Short mmCIF file of C-alpha atoms and ligand atoms in Angstrom, two decimals:
data_model
loop_
_atom_site.label_atom_id
_atom_site.label_comp_id
_atom_site.label_asym_id
_atom_site.label_seq_id
_atom_site.Cartn_x
_atom_site.Cartn_y
_atom_site.Cartn_z
CA MET K 1 96.98 93.36 98.10
CA GLY K 2 100.36 94.06 99.75
CA THR K 3 99.29 92.58 102.96
CA GLU K 4 99.29 89.55 105.11
CA ILE K 5 96.47 86.97 104.62
CA SER K 6 95.73 84.42 107.28
CA VAL K 7 93.11 81.69 107.39
CA TYR K 8 92.16 79.31 110.29
CA LEU K 9 89.69 76.55 109.69
CA TRP K 10 88.58 73.21 110.77
CA HIS K 11 87.58 70.41 108.61
CA ASP K 12 86.94 66.73 109.43
CA ASP K 13 88.67 65.78 106.21
CA PRO K 14 92.15 67.16 106.02
CA VAL K 15 92.30 66.94 102.22
CA ARG K 16 89.04 68.95 101.87
CA GLY K 17 90.38 71.41 104.49
CA LYS K 18 93.43 71.91 102.43
CA GLN K 19 91.20 72.42 99.38
CA ALA K 20 89.35 74.97 101.08
CA LEU K 21 92.51 76.82 102.12
CA ASN K 22 93.86 76.87 98.61
CA ALA K 23 90.37 78.05 97.22
CA ILE K 24 90.42 80.87 99.62
CA PHE K 25 93.84 81.95 98.86
CA ASP K 26 93.11 81.69 95.13
CA GLU K 27 90.19 83.97 95.60
CA VAL K 28 92.19 86.65 97.25
CA ALA K 29 94.70 86.56 94.36
CA ARG K 30 91.78 86.82 91.86
CA LEU K 31 90.37 89.75 93.71
CA ASP K 32 93.95 91.37 93.80
CA ARG K 33 94.13 91.07 90.00
CA LEU K 34 90.75 92.64 89.59
CA MET K 35 91.14 95.55 91.96
CA SER K 36 94.76 96.39 92.09
CA THR K 37 95.53 99.93 90.65
CA TYR K 38 99.17 98.78 90.32
CA ILE K 39 98.28 96.06 87.74
CA GLU K 40 98.02 97.94 84.38
CA GLU K 41 95.56 95.25 82.93
CA SER K 42 93.33 95.22 85.86
CA ARG K 43 89.72 96.31 85.25
CA ILE K 44 90.08 99.08 87.77
CA SER K 45 93.10 100.38 85.90
CA GLU K 46 91.02 100.31 82.70
CA ILE K 47 88.39 102.35 84.50
CA ASN K 48 91.02 104.86 85.75
CA ARG K 49 92.27 105.16 82.30
CA ASP K 50 89.12 105.37 80.18
CA ALA K 51 86.09 106.20 82.30
CA ALA K 52 86.44 109.96 81.76
CA ARG K 53 86.15 109.45 78.00
CA HIS K 54 83.62 106.84 77.87
CA PRO K 55 81.60 104.41 80.16
CA VAL K 56 83.64 101.45 80.94
CA GLU K 57 82.02 97.80 81.78
CA ALA K 58 82.89 97.26 85.40
CA GLY K 59 81.65 93.64 85.91
CA ASP K 60 79.29 92.67 88.66
CA GLU K 61 81.73 92.61 91.55
CA LEU K 62 83.52 95.88 90.85
CA PHE K 63 80.26 97.53 89.99
CA MET K 64 78.63 96.40 93.33
CA LEU K 65 81.83 97.54 95.33
CA ILE K 66 81.82 100.85 93.63
CA GLN K 67 78.19 101.48 94.24
CA ARG K 68 78.73 100.46 97.88
CA SER K 69 81.49 102.86 98.21
CA LEU K 70 79.41 105.69 96.80
CA ASP K 71 76.66 104.80 99.27
CA ILE K 72 79.22 104.95 102.16
CA SER K 73 80.42 108.21 100.93
CA ILE K 74 76.91 109.72 101.29
CA LEU K 75 76.68 108.10 104.75
CA THR K 76 79.87 109.52 105.85
CA LYS K 77 79.44 112.90 104.20
CA GLY K 78 82.44 112.30 102.11
CA ALA K 79 84.86 111.10 104.73
CA PHE K 80 85.09 107.82 102.76
CA ASP K 81 85.74 108.62 99.10
CA ILE K 82 87.31 106.31 96.50
CA THR K 83 88.51 109.22 94.38
CA TYR K 84 90.97 110.08 97.04
CA ASP K 85 93.36 108.32 94.81
CA SER K 86 94.00 111.27 92.44
CA VAL K 87 96.16 112.59 95.39
CA GLY K 88 96.69 109.24 96.87
CA GLN K 89 98.75 107.97 93.85
CA HIS K 90 101.38 110.52 94.63
CA TYR K 91 102.19 108.90 97.93
CA ASP K 92 104.79 106.12 98.12
CA PHE K 93 105.07 104.93 101.59
CA ARG K 94 108.06 102.52 100.84
CA LYS K 95 109.95 105.36 99.22
CA GLY K 96 108.93 107.95 101.45
CA LEU K 97 107.34 110.13 98.70
CA ARG K 98 104.51 112.50 98.96
CA PRO K 99 102.89 114.96 96.48
CA ASP K 100 104.34 118.46 96.37
CA ASP K 101 102.17 121.54 97.01
CA GLU K 102 101.51 122.18 93.42
CA THR K 103 100.51 118.58 92.62
CA LEU K 104 98.39 118.32 95.74
CA ALA K 105 96.42 121.57 94.94
CA GLU K 106 95.84 120.40 91.25
CA GLU K 107 94.88 116.84 92.21
CA LEU K 108 92.62 117.85 95.04
CA THR K 109 90.17 119.30 92.72
CA ARG K 110 89.63 115.76 91.34
CA ILE K 111 88.51 114.23 94.60
CA ASP K 112 84.86 114.10 94.91
CA TYR K 113 82.75 110.81 94.85
CA ARG K 114 80.07 112.73 92.90
CA PHE K 115 82.48 112.59 89.96
CA VAL K 116 81.83 108.90 89.69
CA GLU K 117 78.68 107.73 87.89
CA ALA K 118 77.48 104.15 88.18
CA HIS K 119 75.06 103.52 85.33
CA GLU K 120 72.17 101.06 85.28
CA ASP K 121 73.77 98.98 82.55
CA GLY K 122 76.76 98.15 84.76
CA THR K 123 79.16 100.71 83.35
CA ILE K 124 81.12 103.37 85.17
CA SER K 125 82.02 106.81 84.03
CA PHE K 126 83.84 109.85 85.47
CA ARG K 127 82.44 113.39 85.02
CA ASN K 128 85.97 114.82 84.83
CA ASP K 129 89.43 114.14 83.57
CA GLY K 130 92.08 113.07 86.00
CA VAL K 131 89.53 111.42 88.36
CA ARG K 132 90.86 108.01 89.70
CA ILE K 133 89.41 105.46 92.02
CA ASN K 134 91.03 103.02 94.43
CA LEU K 135 89.08 100.36 96.48
CA GLY K 136 91.84 99.94 98.95
CA GLY K 137 89.51 101.08 101.81
CA ILE K 138 86.85 98.39 101.10
CA ALA K 139 88.38 95.51 98.98
CA LYS K 140 89.98 93.63 101.76
CA GLY K 141 86.67 93.58 103.64
CA TYR K 142 85.14 92.00 100.56
CA ALA K 143 88.08 89.42 100.20
CA VAL K 144 87.58 88.18 103.75
CA GLU K 145 83.77 87.98 103.14
CA GLN K 146 84.44 85.90 99.99
CA GLY K 147 86.85 83.81 101.98
CA VAL K 148 84.22 82.90 104.46
CA GLN K 149 81.68 82.11 101.76
CA ILE K 150 84.13 79.75 100.12
CA ALA K 151 84.89 78.09 103.45
CA LYS K 152 81.09 77.49 103.92
CA ARG K 153 80.94 75.92 100.44
CA PHE K 154 83.44 73.36 101.52
CA GLY K 155 81.36 72.57 104.62
CA VAL K 156 83.35 74.50 107.17
CA THR K 157 81.44 75.97 110.12
CA ASN K 158 84.16 77.50 112.08
CA ALA K 159 86.73 79.80 110.34
CA ARG K 160 88.62 83.00 110.77
CA VAL K 161 89.78 84.88 107.59
CA THR K 162 92.12 88.05 107.95
CA ALA K 163 93.60 90.22 105.30
CA GLY K 164 95.56 92.95 106.89
CA GLY K 165 93.33 94.87 109.35
CA ASP K 166 90.12 93.03 108.27
CA THR K 167 88.81 89.90 109.87
CA ARG K 168 85.68 87.95 109.13
CA LEU K 169 84.70 85.22 111.54
CA LEU K 170 82.60 82.19 110.80
CA GLY K 171 81.04 80.60 113.80
CA ASP K 172 83.01 80.49 117.03
CA ARG K 173 86.41 78.93 117.84
CA ARG K 174 84.68 75.52 118.41
CA GLY K 175 83.16 76.20 121.64
CA THR K 176 84.76 79.37 122.71
CA PRO K 177 84.48 82.84 121.07
CA TRP K 178 87.34 83.98 118.82
CA MET K 179 89.42 86.50 120.69
CA VAL K 180 90.43 89.25 118.28
CA GLY K 181 93.04 91.79 119.55
CA VAL K 182 93.11 95.48 118.77
CA GLN K 183 96.75 96.42 118.40
CA ASN K 184 98.23 99.24 120.54
CA PRO K 185 98.79 101.78 117.71
CA ARG K 186 102.33 102.66 119.07
CA ASN K 187 103.50 99.32 120.16
CA GLU K 188 103.25 96.40 117.62
CA ALA K 189 103.74 93.79 120.37
CA GLU K 190 101.09 95.21 122.76
CA VAL K 191 97.35 94.48 122.42
CA ALA K 192 95.22 97.39 123.55
CA VAL K 193 92.06 95.44 123.90
CA THR K 194 90.88 91.91 123.16
CA ILE K 195 87.30 91.26 122.03
CA PRO K 196 85.45 88.09 122.08
CA LEU K 197 83.46 87.52 118.83
CA GLN K 198 81.70 85.10 116.67
CA ASN K 199 80.00 85.17 113.38
CA GLU K 200 81.06 88.89 113.02
CA ALA K 201 83.49 91.10 111.15
CA ILE K 202 86.04 93.39 112.75
CA SER K 203 88.22 95.85 110.80
CA THR K 204 90.94 98.21 112.22
CA SER K 205 92.37 101.20 110.41
CA GLY K 206 95.60 102.48 111.80
CA ASP K 207 98.28 105.02 111.05
CA TYR K 208 100.85 102.49 111.70
CA GLU K 209 100.07 100.27 108.71
CA ARG K 210 101.65 102.08 105.99
CA PHE K 211 103.59 105.36 106.72
CA PHE K 212 106.86 107.16 106.57
CA GLU K 213 108.17 110.01 108.87
CA GLN K 214 109.57 113.29 107.53
CA ASP K 215 110.60 116.25 109.69
CA GLY K 216 108.99 114.75 112.82
CA GLU K 217 105.61 114.38 110.89
CA ARG K 218 103.98 111.06 110.07
CA PHE K 219 102.56 110.60 106.65
CA HIS K 220 100.31 107.61 106.50
CA HIS K 221 97.76 106.00 104.04
CA ILE K 222 94.44 107.27 105.27
CA ILE K 223 93.70 110.49 103.41
CA VAL K 224 91.12 113.23 104.31
CA PRO K 225 89.37 113.79 100.98
CA SER K 226 88.84 117.56 101.60
CA THR K 227 92.63 118.26 102.16
CA GLY K 228 94.34 115.44 100.42
CA THR K 229 96.66 114.80 103.45
CA PRO K 230 96.60 112.12 106.15
CA ALA K 231 94.14 112.26 108.86
CA GLY K 232 95.65 113.35 112.10
CA GLU K 233 93.10 113.10 114.90
CA VAL K 234 93.34 109.47 115.77
CA HIS K 235 95.61 106.56 115.83
CA SER K 236 93.31 103.84 115.05
CA ALA K 237 89.62 102.99 114.44
CA THR K 238 88.04 99.65 114.87
CA ILE K 239 84.61 98.74 113.69
CA ILE K 240 82.65 95.46 114.46
CA GLY K 241 79.51 94.33 112.66
CA PRO K 242 78.06 91.63 110.61
CA ASP K 243 79.54 92.61 107.13
CA ALA K 244 83.10 92.97 106.48
CA VAL K 245 82.71 95.12 103.65
CA ILE K 246 80.98 97.58 105.72
CA THR K 247 83.29 97.23 108.65
CA ASP K 248 86.30 97.86 106.37
CA ALA K 249 84.87 100.98 104.81
CA LEU K 250 83.67 102.34 108.13
CA SER K 251 86.94 101.81 109.90
CA THR K 252 88.65 104.01 107.24
CA SER K 253 85.77 106.48 107.54
CA VAL K 254 85.89 106.81 111.22
CA PHE K 255 89.55 107.17 111.14
CA VAL K 256 89.03 110.22 108.91
CA MET K 257 85.99 111.61 110.95
CA GLY K 258 87.69 111.38 114.37
CA VAL K 259 86.34 110.47 117.82
CA ASP K 260 83.29 112.61 118.15
CA GLN K 261 81.94 112.73 114.51
CA GLY K 262 82.91 108.86 113.93
CA LEU K 263 81.22 107.57 117.16
CA ARG K 264 78.18 109.66 116.50
CA LEU K 265 77.85 107.93 113.15
CA ILE K 266 78.37 104.61 114.59
CA ALA K 267 75.62 105.33 116.99
CA THR K 268 73.10 105.58 114.25
CA LEU K 269 73.94 102.25 112.96
CA PRO K 270 72.36 99.55 115.28
CA ASP K 271 74.38 96.54 114.09
CA TYR K 272 77.80 98.37 114.16
CA GLU K 273 80.04 99.23 117.19
CA GLY K 274 83.29 101.10 117.30
CA ILE K 275 86.58 101.51 119.30
CA VAL K 276 88.63 104.61 118.54
CA ILE K 277 92.09 105.26 120.00
CA ASP K 278 92.97 109.03 119.83
CA SER K 279 96.40 110.52 119.44
CA THR K 280 96.97 110.63 123.14
CA GLY K 281 96.27 106.89 123.29
CA GLU K 282 92.85 107.32 125.02
CA MET K 283 90.25 104.69 123.99
CA PHE K 284 86.63 105.66 123.21
CA TYR K 285 83.91 102.98 122.81
CA SER K 286 80.49 103.20 121.06
CA ASP K 287 77.57 102.87 123.35
CA GLY K 288 77.02 99.05 122.62
CA LEU K 289 80.46 98.13 123.92
CA ARG K 290 81.11 98.45 127.62
CA PRO K 291 84.90 99.35 128.31
CA PRO K 292 86.65 96.54 130.25
CA ASP K 293 87.13 97.30 133.98
P1 LIG U 1 94.26 98.77 105.77
O1 LIG U 1 94.71 98.84 104.33
O2 LIG U 1 95.32 98.90 106.66
O3 LIG U 1 93.22 97.62 106.07
P2 LIG U 1 92.11 100.69 105.63
O4 LIG U 1 91.07 99.69 105.66
O5 LIG U 1 91.92 101.73 106.63
O6 LIG U 1 93.43 100.05 105.97
O7 LIG U 1 92.19 101.20 104.27
C1 LIG U 1 93.12 102.19 104.02
C2 LIG U 1 93.24 102.29 102.46
O8 LIG U 1 91.99 102.95 102.01
C3 LIG U 1 94.39 103.11 101.97
O9 LIG U 1 95.56 102.40 101.77
C4 LIG U 1 93.83 103.64 100.75
O10 LIG U 1 93.89 102.67 99.75
C5 LIG U 1 92.27 103.85 101.02
N1 LIG U 1 91.94 105.13 101.45
C6 LIG U 1 92.77 106.11 102.03
N2 LIG U 1 91.90 107.18 102.38
C7 LIG U 1 90.71 106.91 102.00
C8 LIG U 1 89.47 107.65 101.99
N3 LIG U 1 89.32 108.84 102.59
N4 LIG U 1 88.34 107.07 101.54
C9 LIG U 1 88.36 105.82 100.95
N5 LIG U 1 89.50 105.04 100.79
C10 LIG U 1 90.64 105.56 101.36
MG1 LIG U 2 88.99 100.03 106.07
#
């Protein structure tokens, strides 16, 4: 997944504890092979290659994640859109590449989640040529959810599983809450706020994860589906709630939607809270979170 994975867990039996760790890392590797658009043989690459010509069998997990992605597109009025990748594929943050104007204009016509059809028989098809999907905005949330499920199967009751900006907590930190820090978007070494949590998920999307700068402008990895260009209003968006799949997708969504629209959406979701840091560094909290004094 091109990201750092970390797992903390306790087990009375060190051998079983090690086995649990290995099983979790194996699971993340399996999901990467399933969902990476960089692996030509992955199922998602097959969908991207063929689904405009004929329906492609997705398999239960991919199907479920695609369907949940489409639901979140509806919820966020298109701010979250896995078809962003027709433009997104032309960015290379390591090499500092971005689509030229002509490519951008052409590929932009292919971004629309309504081009993706999830059929009852478990197949996926695309309504148009050139449509591509990428689950980068939701897959890590699923990976950490799966990680915690595996930990539970090994009898673990307290764990913390993190993949990049997505963390899922199981229980507390053995008697005290887990303390999860939200990074200062412009200073890696500094924590903007620390939140005590247990049994919850927390996801942060930031413009500092993957980016390059060109002519004084920052090009990063969260794309506004209507323009095909990086979202500019905020520096990070953090979502807390019971399900890491949702917190992951919503952190990406709220990043795109910005402070007002984003927090208004979170206010409609009783189990989810959010913290947004705008481009001046100011922090905004959803109603359920009281700002620290
Ligand atoms: P991170 O990868 O840092 O955890 P996010 O959860 O915010 O960050 O996901 C960002 C990823 O989501 C991007 O790298 C890209 O794969 C994907 N993405 C970018 N823009 C969108 C969008 N508008 N809708 C859905 N997915 C997106
Ligand atoms: Mg996300």
